[in-house]
Amino acid sequence: MKRLIYLDNAATTRLDPEVFLKMQPCFTEFYGNPSSIYQFAQKSAGVVEEAREELASAIGAKPQEIYFTGGGSEADNWAIKAVAEAYKEKGRHLITSKIEHHAVLHTFEYLQRQGYDVTYLDVNEDGIVDLEQLRASVRPDTILISIMAANNEIGTIQPIAKIGEIAREAGVLFHTDAVQAFGHIPLDVEEMKIDLLSASAHKIHGPKGAGFLYARKSVKLSSLIHGGAQERGKRAGTHNVPGIAGFAAASKRAREKMFETMEKETRLRDYLISRVEEEIPFTIVNGHRTSRLPNNAHFCFRFIEGESMLILLDEAGICASSGSACTSGSLDPSHVLLAIGRPHEIAHGSLRLTLSEQTTKEELDFVVEELKKTIERLRNMSPLYEDFLKKGAKEDASCIAKK
Ligand SMILES: *Cc1c(COP(=O)(O)O)cnc(C)c1O
């Protein structure tokens, strides 16, 4: 079989074999419904409650503040819609940023159609939200601030504790989409004054379709999924016991070696970024240099059409992404790259490479060599690049021009 190099760990991760072993008996041995009364089912209920304890302690929360969901998108939808619903008597103004995941942005757009007023905060060139603008945006009718912990495209980590402080001082609830951060970097809902937090298992070598919403005890949380009495009557549906067990096992594993993984990935990430920057001309590195997910490298290559680059890399056995969640075939460049000030033509030539703890330096060396060949080949076919060379091939400021 052809060699495969998987560098799309922000999209999803490989299920860890140890995690899989923890899930297996939940399918074939303790298959009881945790809501049933007999002792056999209590085994399944025990798995769910043990998992709740592990996940709560991973973020400094209490087990009763963890609600299992079908993933990160559901947790985002639930947090935002539930606060909008439960606090509408207080006000109908919500604050978020321009670089959120679509699970957050599209939920806010939905609320706008329901008559809510939403402020979308700008970010600077590194992708960090403007804290002064945040402070100035809070109004007496503001009920929620939702800012992601770390960005899924460019990897920038937000000053979450500072945002939490601003929210707390203003008496406004603070939700964070921590799907890219959970299990990757330390998070603490007390220290960071987080009231609601979304997380997902499949971004940390756990199973797909399992997530949780943390909601501080004092938050009024209305239901998104109506039905049975699971999750203290707030989220109906028979528990996904294998998924929940797998999520907890993945979290435990991630926590045990978080600092080791962070250190290793950061070293490899910086090696990759510096090689690409030094060896491929007309490259722009996106995202903050240091306040950045340890496993994220993100570039724009001038005179490159991103999709062609991904297809050629795929032929070389490299799984990578443009970093934008836009459906292939769409001509809209990433909303994140536009928000950090990249012009359309540059945003189109983007590449996201996201590492795992399994990634090796040797793999990255292979990727850099393939990338150099690919980019040279595509640029040689580009009339724009030819023009640019004729004009003296000077680096200009246009690649970082603000909107
Ligand atoms: C992957 C992701 C989501 C969605 O999580 P799912 O479990 O796939 O629904 C939400 N937010 C961010 C930042 C993500 O990276």
Short mmCIF file of C-alpha atoms and ligand atoms in Angstrom, two decimals:
data_model
loop_
_atom_site.label_atom_id
_atom_site.label_comp_id
_atom_site.label_asym_id
_atom_site.label_seq_id
_atom_site.Cartn_x
_atom_site.Cartn_y
_atom_site.Cartn_z
CA MET A 1 0.00 0.00 0.00
CA LYS A 2 1.11 3.53 -0.74
CA ARG A 3 2.51 5.45 2.21
CA LEU A 4 0.01 7.74 3.90
CA ILE A 5 0.97 10.87 5.79
CA TYR A 6 -1.94 12.18 7.81
CA LEU A 7 -1.63 15.89 8.57
CA ASP A 8 -5.28 16.79 9.03
CA ASN A 9 -5.69 16.24 12.75
CA ALA A 10 -7.76 19.40 13.12
CA ALA A 11 -10.43 17.74 10.95
CA THR A 12 -10.40 14.51 12.90
CA THR A 13 -7.93 12.14 14.55
CA ARG A 14 -7.23 8.45 14.49
CA LEU A 15 -9.04 6.60 17.28
CA ASP A 16 -6.37 5.48 19.71
CA PRO A 17 -6.23 1.64 19.93
CA GLU A 18 -6.23 1.81 23.75
CA VAL A 19 -9.36 3.98 23.61
CA PHE A 20 -10.92 1.45 21.27
CA LEU A 21 -10.27 -1.33 23.80
CA LYS A 22 -12.14 0.68 26.44
CA MET A 23 -15.10 1.10 24.10
CA GLN A 24 -15.36 -2.48 22.87
CA PRO A 25 -17.06 -4.10 25.91
CA CYS A 26 -19.71 -1.35 25.89
CA PHE A 27 -20.91 -2.67 22.53
CA THR A 28 -20.81 -6.39 23.17
CA GLU A 29 -20.80 -7.00 26.94
CA PHE A 30 -22.41 -4.19 28.96
CA TYR A 31 -24.92 -3.24 26.30
CA GLY A 32 -27.67 -2.37 28.76
CA ASN A 33 -29.47 0.95 28.61
CA PRO A 34 -28.06 3.08 31.44
CA SER A 35 -31.60 4.30 32.21
CA SER A 36 -32.89 0.78 32.94
CA ILE A 37 -33.43 -0.41 36.48
CA TYR A 38 -31.76 -3.88 36.67
CA GLN A 39 -28.22 -4.43 37.84
CA PHE A 40 -26.97 -5.39 34.38
CA ALA A 41 -27.79 -1.88 33.12
CA GLN A 42 -26.14 -0.32 36.13
CA LYS A 43 -22.81 -1.38 34.68
CA SER A 44 -23.50 0.91 31.68
CA ALA A 45 -24.73 3.67 33.98
CA GLY A 46 -21.49 3.35 35.92
CA VAL A 47 -19.45 3.80 32.75
CA VAL A 48 -21.36 6.99 31.95
CA GLU A 49 -20.94 8.45 35.45
CA GLU A 50 -17.25 7.58 35.65
CA ALA A 51 -16.75 9.28 32.29
CA ARG A 52 -18.58 12.36 33.54
CA GLU A 53 -16.16 12.57 36.48
CA GLU A 54 -13.09 12.29 34.26
CA LEU A 55 -14.31 14.94 31.80
CA ALA A 56 -15.40 17.31 34.57
CA SER A 57 -12.07 17.08 36.31
CA ALA A 58 -10.26 17.71 32.98
CA ILE A 59 -11.64 21.28 32.99
CA GLY A 60 -11.98 21.89 36.73
CA ALA A 61 -15.78 21.47 36.69
CA LYS A 62 -18.19 19.40 38.77
CA PRO A 63 -19.65 16.19 37.28
CA GLN A 64 -23.21 17.61 37.50
CA GLU A 65 -22.12 20.42 35.17
CA ILE A 66 -21.27 18.07 32.27
CA TYR A 67 -23.99 17.21 29.71
CA PHE A 68 -23.19 14.59 27.06
CA THR A 69 -24.01 15.50 23.46
CA GLY A 70 -23.59 14.05 20.01
CA GLY A 71 -20.45 16.13 19.40
CA GLY A 72 -19.04 19.63 19.32
CA SER A 73 -21.56 21.11 16.89
CA GLU A 74 -24.47 20.05 19.08
CA ALA A 75 -22.79 21.48 22.19
CA ASP A 76 -22.23 24.82 20.40
CA ASN A 77 -25.80 24.95 19.14
CA TRP A 78 -27.16 24.05 22.54
CA ALA A 79 -25.10 26.56 24.52
CA ILE A 80 -25.97 29.49 22.28
CA LYS A 81 -29.64 28.69 21.60
CA ALA A 82 -30.33 27.77 25.23
CA VAL A 83 -28.89 31.02 26.61
CA ALA A 84 -30.71 33.04 23.95
CA GLU A 85 -33.97 31.33 24.92
CA ALA A 86 -33.56 31.36 28.71
CA TYR A 87 -32.31 34.95 29.04
CA LYS A 88 -34.42 36.69 26.40
CA GLU A 89 -36.28 38.66 29.09
CA LYS A 90 -32.95 40.20 30.11
CA GLY A 91 -31.95 41.07 26.56
CA ARG A 92 -31.47 39.95 23.01
CA HIS A 93 -27.91 41.04 22.29
CA LEU A 94 -25.09 38.52 21.82
CA ILE A 95 -21.38 38.93 21.07
CA THR A 96 -19.10 36.61 19.13
CA SER A 97 -16.10 36.88 16.80
CA LYS A 98 -15.70 36.84 13.03
CA ILE A 99 -13.47 33.74 13.11
CA GLU A 100 -15.71 31.21 14.89
CA HIS A 101 -16.41 27.73 13.58
CA HIS A 102 -19.55 27.47 11.44
CA ALA A 103 -21.31 25.56 14.25
CA VAL A 104 -21.19 28.86 16.16
CA LEU A 105 -21.48 31.39 13.31
CA HIS A 106 -24.45 29.70 11.66
CA THR A 107 -26.21 29.39 15.02
CA PHE A 108 -25.83 33.14 15.53
CA GLU A 109 -27.11 33.78 12.00
CA TYR A 110 -30.13 31.64 12.85
CA LEU A 111 -30.73 33.72 16.00
CA GLN A 112 -30.47 36.95 13.98
CA ARG A 113 -33.32 35.66 11.84
CA GLN A 114 -35.28 35.14 15.10
CA GLY A 115 -34.83 38.81 15.97
CA TYR A 116 -31.65 38.72 18.10
CA ASP A 117 -28.92 41.31 17.64
CA VAL A 118 -25.39 39.93 17.20
CA THR A 119 -22.04 41.77 17.31
CA TYR A 120 -19.20 40.07 15.42
CA LEU A 121 -15.87 41.19 16.86
CA ASP A 122 -12.86 41.87 14.66
CA VAL A 123 -9.55 40.11 15.16
CA ASN A 124 -6.05 41.44 14.56
CA GLU A 125 -3.64 40.12 11.94
CA ASP A 126 -2.68 37.24 14.25
CA GLY A 127 -6.33 36.29 14.76
CA ILE A 128 -6.68 37.59 18.32
CA VAL A 129 -9.95 39.28 19.30
CA ASP A 130 -9.86 42.94 20.12
CA LEU A 131 -10.46 43.10 23.90
CA GLU A 132 -11.16 46.84 23.86
CA GLN A 133 -13.79 46.33 21.18
CA LEU A 134 -15.23 43.52 23.29
CA ARG A 135 -15.46 45.76 26.35
CA ALA A 136 -17.04 48.54 24.31
CA SER A 137 -19.56 46.16 22.71
CA VAL A 138 -21.17 45.06 25.97
CA ARG A 139 -24.61 46.67 26.45
CA PRO A 140 -27.22 46.44 29.19
CA ASP A 141 -29.13 43.93 27.04
CA THR A 142 -26.10 41.70 26.28
CA ILE A 143 -26.70 38.14 27.49
CA LEU A 144 -23.83 36.12 26.01
CA ILE A 145 -20.24 36.38 24.82
CA SER A 146 -19.12 33.36 22.76
CA ILE A 147 -15.45 33.27 21.75
CA MET A 148 -13.59 30.12 20.71
CA ALA A 149 -10.62 28.98 22.81
CA ALA A 150 -8.49 28.13 19.77
CA ASN A 151 -9.15 28.56 16.08
CA ASN A 152 -9.57 25.45 13.96
CA GLU A 153 -8.02 26.99 10.84
CA ILE A 154 -5.07 29.15 11.86
CA GLY A 155 -4.55 27.70 15.36
CA THR A 156 -4.55 31.01 17.24
CA ILE A 157 -5.30 30.66 20.98
CA GLN A 158 -7.44 33.46 22.41
CA PRO A 159 -6.77 35.23 25.73
CA ILE A 160 -9.60 33.23 27.27
CA ALA A 161 -8.97 34.20 30.91
CA LYS A 162 -9.05 37.91 30.00
CA ILE A 163 -12.27 37.45 28.03
CA GLY A 164 -13.76 35.57 30.99
CA GLU A 165 -12.82 38.43 33.28
CA ILE A 166 -14.46 41.02 31.03
CA ALA A 167 -17.62 38.90 30.81
CA ARG A 168 -17.76 38.30 34.56
CA GLU A 169 -17.27 42.01 35.36
CA ALA A 170 -20.04 42.91 32.94
CA GLY A 171 -22.37 40.23 34.35
CA VAL A 172 -22.61 38.50 30.97
CA LEU A 173 -22.37 34.73 30.44
CA PHE A 174 -19.26 33.46 28.64
CA HIS A 175 -19.32 30.45 26.30
CA THR A 176 -16.21 29.07 24.62
CA ASP A 177 -16.03 26.60 21.75
CA ALA A 178 -13.06 24.62 23.09
CA VAL A 179 -13.25 21.79 20.56
CA GLN A 180 -9.71 22.43 19.25
CA ALA A 181 -8.31 23.24 22.69
CA PHE A 182 -9.75 20.52 24.93
CA GLY A 183 -7.17 17.79 25.57
CA HIS A 184 -4.54 19.80 23.68
CA ILE A 185 -3.85 22.71 26.04
CA PRO A 186 -4.77 23.28 29.71
CA LEU A 187 -8.27 24.62 30.38
CA ASP A 188 -9.86 25.50 33.71
CA VAL A 189 -13.39 26.87 33.91
CA GLU A 190 -12.76 28.50 37.30
CA GLU A 191 -9.46 30.20 36.47
CA MET A 192 -10.77 31.28 33.07
CA LYS A 193 -14.25 32.25 34.33
CA ILE A 194 -15.95 30.14 31.66
CA ASP A 195 -19.72 29.58 32.10
CA LEU A 196 -20.29 27.25 29.15
CA LEU A 197 -17.80 25.16 27.17
CA SER A 198 -18.09 22.82 24.18
CA ALA A 199 -15.79 19.84 23.57
CA SER A 200 -15.65 16.90 21.18
CA ALA A 201 -14.06 13.45 21.40
CA HIS A 202 -12.92 12.90 17.83
CA LYS A 203 -10.42 15.79 17.91
CA ILE A 204 -8.46 14.05 20.69
CA HIS A 205 -8.16 10.47 19.35
CA GLY A 206 -11.61 9.57 20.65
CA PRO A 207 -14.69 8.44 18.71
CA LYS A 208 -16.77 10.57 16.36
CA GLY A 209 -20.26 11.58 17.49
CA ALA A 210 -19.46 12.13 21.18
CA GLY A 211 -19.12 15.51 22.86
CA PHE A 212 -20.13 17.44 25.94
CA LEU A 213 -21.42 20.79 27.00
CA TYR A 214 -20.22 22.14 30.31
CA ALA A 215 -22.71 24.55 31.86
CA ARG A 216 -21.97 26.20 35.20
CA LYS A 217 -24.55 25.22 37.83
CA SER A 218 -25.91 28.80 38.00
CA VAL A 219 -26.66 28.91 34.24
CA LYS A 220 -30.30 28.47 33.25
CA LEU A 221 -30.08 25.77 30.61
CA SER A 222 -33.11 24.95 28.50
CA SER A 223 -33.29 21.75 26.44
CA LEU A 224 -32.35 21.42 22.81
CA ILE A 225 -33.37 17.75 22.41
CA HIS A 226 -36.72 16.93 24.03
CA GLY A 227 -37.73 13.42 25.07
CA GLY A 228 -36.66 11.14 27.91
CA ALA A 229 -35.18 12.16 31.24
CA GLN A 230 -31.51 11.55 30.42
CA GLU A 231 -28.92 14.16 31.45
CA ARG A 232 -31.10 15.51 34.26
CA GLY A 233 -33.97 15.99 31.80
CA LYS A 234 -31.95 18.42 29.68
CA ARG A 235 -30.76 16.22 26.83
CA ALA A 236 -32.98 13.34 25.81
CA GLY A 237 -31.83 10.26 23.98
CA THR A 238 -30.32 6.94 25.05
CA HIS A 239 -26.74 7.52 26.10
CA ASN A 240 -24.04 6.75 23.55
CA VAL A 241 -22.27 4.55 26.11
CA PRO A 242 -19.34 3.40 23.92
CA GLY A 243 -18.82 6.97 22.68
CA ILE A 244 -18.91 8.38 26.19
CA ALA A 245 -16.50 5.71 27.47
CA GLY A 246 -14.20 6.43 24.54
CA PHE A 247 -14.33 10.18 25.15
CA ALA A 248 -13.31 9.72 28.78
CA ALA A 249 -10.51 7.30 27.88
CA ALA A 250 -9.20 9.71 25.24
CA SER A 251 -9.35 12.60 27.71
CA LYS A 252 -7.51 10.65 30.38
CA ARG A 253 -4.83 9.66 27.92
CA ALA A 254 -4.48 13.21 26.57
CA ARG A 255 -4.24 14.62 30.09
CA GLU A 256 -1.57 12.17 31.24
CA LYS A 257 0.80 13.25 28.50
CA MET A 258 -0.42 16.73 27.68
CA PHE A 259 2.81 18.57 28.43
CA GLU A 260 4.96 15.96 26.74
CA THR A 261 2.75 16.08 23.62
CA MET A 262 2.64 19.87 23.63
CA GLU A 263 6.41 20.07 23.83
CA LYS A 264 6.95 17.51 21.07
CA GLU A 265 4.34 18.95 18.71
CA THR A 266 5.50 22.53 19.25
CA ARG A 267 9.06 21.56 18.33
CA LEU A 268 7.94 19.78 15.15
CA ARG A 269 5.47 22.53 14.26
CA ASP A 270 8.14 25.21 14.51
CA TYR A 271 10.54 23.08 12.49
CA LEU A 272 7.91 22.68 9.76
CA ILE A 273 7.01 26.37 9.75
CA SER A 274 10.61 27.54 9.56
CA ARG A 275 11.53 25.12 6.77
CA VAL A 276 8.51 26.13 4.67
CA GLU A 277 9.10 29.82 5.31
CA GLU A 278 12.78 29.61 4.44
CA GLU A 279 12.60 27.27 1.48
CA ILE A 280 9.43 28.33 -0.33
CA PRO A 281 9.42 31.93 -1.57
CA PHE A 282 6.34 34.16 -1.28
CA THR A 283 4.93 32.28 1.69
CA ILE A 284 2.83 33.86 4.42
CA VAL A 285 2.44 32.20 7.81
CA ASN A 286 -1.04 32.64 9.27
CA GLY A 287 -1.98 32.77 12.95
CA HIS A 288 -0.10 33.89 16.04
CA ARG A 289 3.49 32.67 16.20
CA THR A 290 3.42 31.50 19.81
CA SER A 291 -0.14 31.79 21.14
CA ARG A 292 -0.92 28.92 18.84
CA LEU A 293 -2.09 25.31 19.04
CA PRO A 294 0.99 23.09 19.31
CA ASN A 295 -0.09 21.00 16.31
CA ASN A 296 -1.13 23.73 13.85
CA ALA A 297 0.81 25.12 10.89
CA HIS A 298 -1.04 27.32 8.40
CA PHE A 299 0.27 29.03 5.28
CA CYS A 300 -0.77 31.04 2.26
CA PHE A 301 1.30 30.61 -0.88
CA ARG A 302 1.02 33.42 -3.39
CA PHE A 303 0.07 32.51 -6.97
CA ILE A 304 -1.31 29.17 -5.87
CA GLU A 305 -4.82 27.82 -6.12
CA GLY A 306 -5.35 25.86 -2.92
CA GLU A 307 -7.48 23.08 -4.31
CA SER A 308 -4.95 22.12 -7.02
CA MET A 309 -2.24 22.04 -4.37
CA LEU A 310 -4.31 19.68 -2.16
CA ILE A 311 -4.97 17.34 -5.09
CA LEU A 312 -1.26 17.11 -5.95
CA LEU A 313 -0.35 16.54 -2.29
CA ASP A 314 -2.99 13.82 -2.13
CA GLU A 315 -1.33 12.11 -5.07
CA ALA A 316 1.84 12.04 -3.00
CA GLY A 317 -0.07 10.38 -0.13
CA ILE A 318 -0.36 13.53 2.00
CA CYS A 319 -3.70 14.31 3.68
CA ALA A 320 -3.92 18.07 4.19
CA SER A 321 -6.57 20.75 4.14
CA SER A 322 -7.03 24.28 2.91
CA GLY A 323 -8.16 25.02 6.45
CA SER A 324 -11.40 26.51 5.32
CA ALA A 325 -14.60 24.74 6.11
CA CYS A 326 -16.10 25.86 2.82
CA THR A 327 -17.42 23.07 0.68
CA SER A 328 -15.11 22.18 -2.16
CA GLY A 329 -16.12 23.85 -5.35
CA SER A 330 -17.19 26.99 -3.53
CA LEU A 331 -15.29 30.08 -4.57
CA ASP A 332 -15.66 31.81 -1.22
CA PRO A 333 -12.34 32.04 0.56
CA SER A 334 -12.12 31.28 4.27
CA HIS A 335 -13.91 33.78 6.54
CA VAL A 336 -11.01 33.42 8.98
CA LEU A 337 -8.36 34.43 6.45
CA LEU A 338 -10.47 37.39 5.31
CA ALA A 339 -10.90 38.44 8.97
CA ILE A 340 -7.13 38.52 9.53
CA GLY A 341 -6.80 40.74 6.48
CA ARG A 342 -5.68 38.40 3.72
CA PRO A 343 -6.92 39.53 0.31
CA HIS A 344 -9.10 37.06 -1.61
CA GLU A 345 -6.44 35.99 -4.11
CA ILE A 346 -4.00 35.16 -1.32
CA ALA A 347 -6.58 33.49 0.91
CA HIS A 348 -7.25 31.07 -1.96
CA GLY A 349 -3.74 29.64 -1.75
CA SER A 350 -4.00 28.37 1.80
CA LEU A 351 -2.73 25.16 3.37
CA ARG A 352 -3.35 23.80 6.87
CA LEU A 353 -1.10 21.05 8.19
CA THR A 354 -2.10 19.71 11.60
CA LEU A 355 0.16 17.27 13.41
CA SER A 356 -0.49 14.55 15.95
CA GLU A 357 1.80 13.08 18.57
CA GLN A 358 2.54 10.33 16.05
CA THR A 359 3.92 12.74 13.44
CA THR A 360 7.66 12.37 12.83
CA LYS A 361 10.34 14.78 11.62
CA GLU A 362 11.04 12.40 8.76
CA GLU A 363 7.41 12.68 7.61
CA LEU A 364 7.61 16.45 7.73
CA ASP A 365 10.83 16.41 5.68
CA PHE A 366 9.06 14.38 3.02
CA VAL A 367 6.10 16.80 3.09
CA VAL A 368 8.34 19.86 2.69
CA GLU A 369 10.07 18.31 -0.33
CA GLU A 370 6.73 17.38 -1.95
CA LEU A 371 5.36 20.82 -1.18
CA LYS A 372 8.33 22.54 -2.81
CA LYS A 373 7.88 20.49 -5.99
CA THR A 374 4.11 21.01 -6.01
CA ILE A 375 4.32 24.75 -5.58
CA GLU A 376 7.00 25.16 -8.19
CA ARG A 377 4.98 23.12 -10.63
CA LEU A 378 1.78 25.11 -10.04
CA ARG A 379 3.55 28.47 -10.15
CA ASN A 380 5.19 27.57 -13.43
CA MET A 381 1.70 27.15 -14.88
CA SER A 382 0.46 30.47 -13.51
CA PRO A 383 0.27 33.48 -15.84
CA LEU A 384 0.04 35.74 -12.78
CA TYR A 385 3.31 34.39 -11.46
CA GLU A 386 4.95 34.86 -14.87
CA ASP A 387 3.80 38.48 -14.88
CA PHE A 388 5.04 38.96 -11.36
CA LEU A 389 8.50 37.60 -12.27
CA LYS A 390 8.66 39.91 -15.31
CA LYS A 391 7.95 42.90 -13.08
CA GLY A 392 10.94 42.08 -10.93
CA ALA A 393 9.37 39.64 -8.42
CA LYS A 394 9.43 42.07 -5.55
CA GLU A 395 7.75 41.11 -2.29
CA ASP A 396 5.13 43.74 -1.73
CA ALA A 397 2.87 44.69 1.09
CA SER A 398 -0.24 43.46 -0.71
CA CYS A 399 -0.01 40.05 0.95
CA ILE A 400 -0.76 41.47 4.35
CA ALA A 401 -2.92 44.42 3.31
CA LYS A 402 -5.85 45.01 5.62
CA LYS A 403 -9.31 44.65 4.13
C1 LIG B 1 -14.55 20.14 14.83
C2 LIG B 1 -15.03 21.42 15.44
C3 LIG B 1 -16.37 21.59 15.81
C4 LIG B 1 -17.42 20.54 15.53
O1 LIG B 1 -17.27 19.41 16.33
P1 LIG B 1 -18.01 18.03 15.88
O2 LIG B 1 -17.79 17.11 17.03
O3 LIG B 1 -17.31 17.60 14.63
O4 LIG B 1 -19.44 18.36 15.67
C5 LIG B 1 -16.74 22.76 16.41
N1 LIG B 1 -15.84 23.72 16.67
C6 LIG B 1 -14.54 23.61 16.34
C7 LIG B 1 -13.59 24.70 16.66
C8 LIG B 1 -14.09 22.45 15.71
O5 LIG B 1 -12.81 22.34 15.37
#
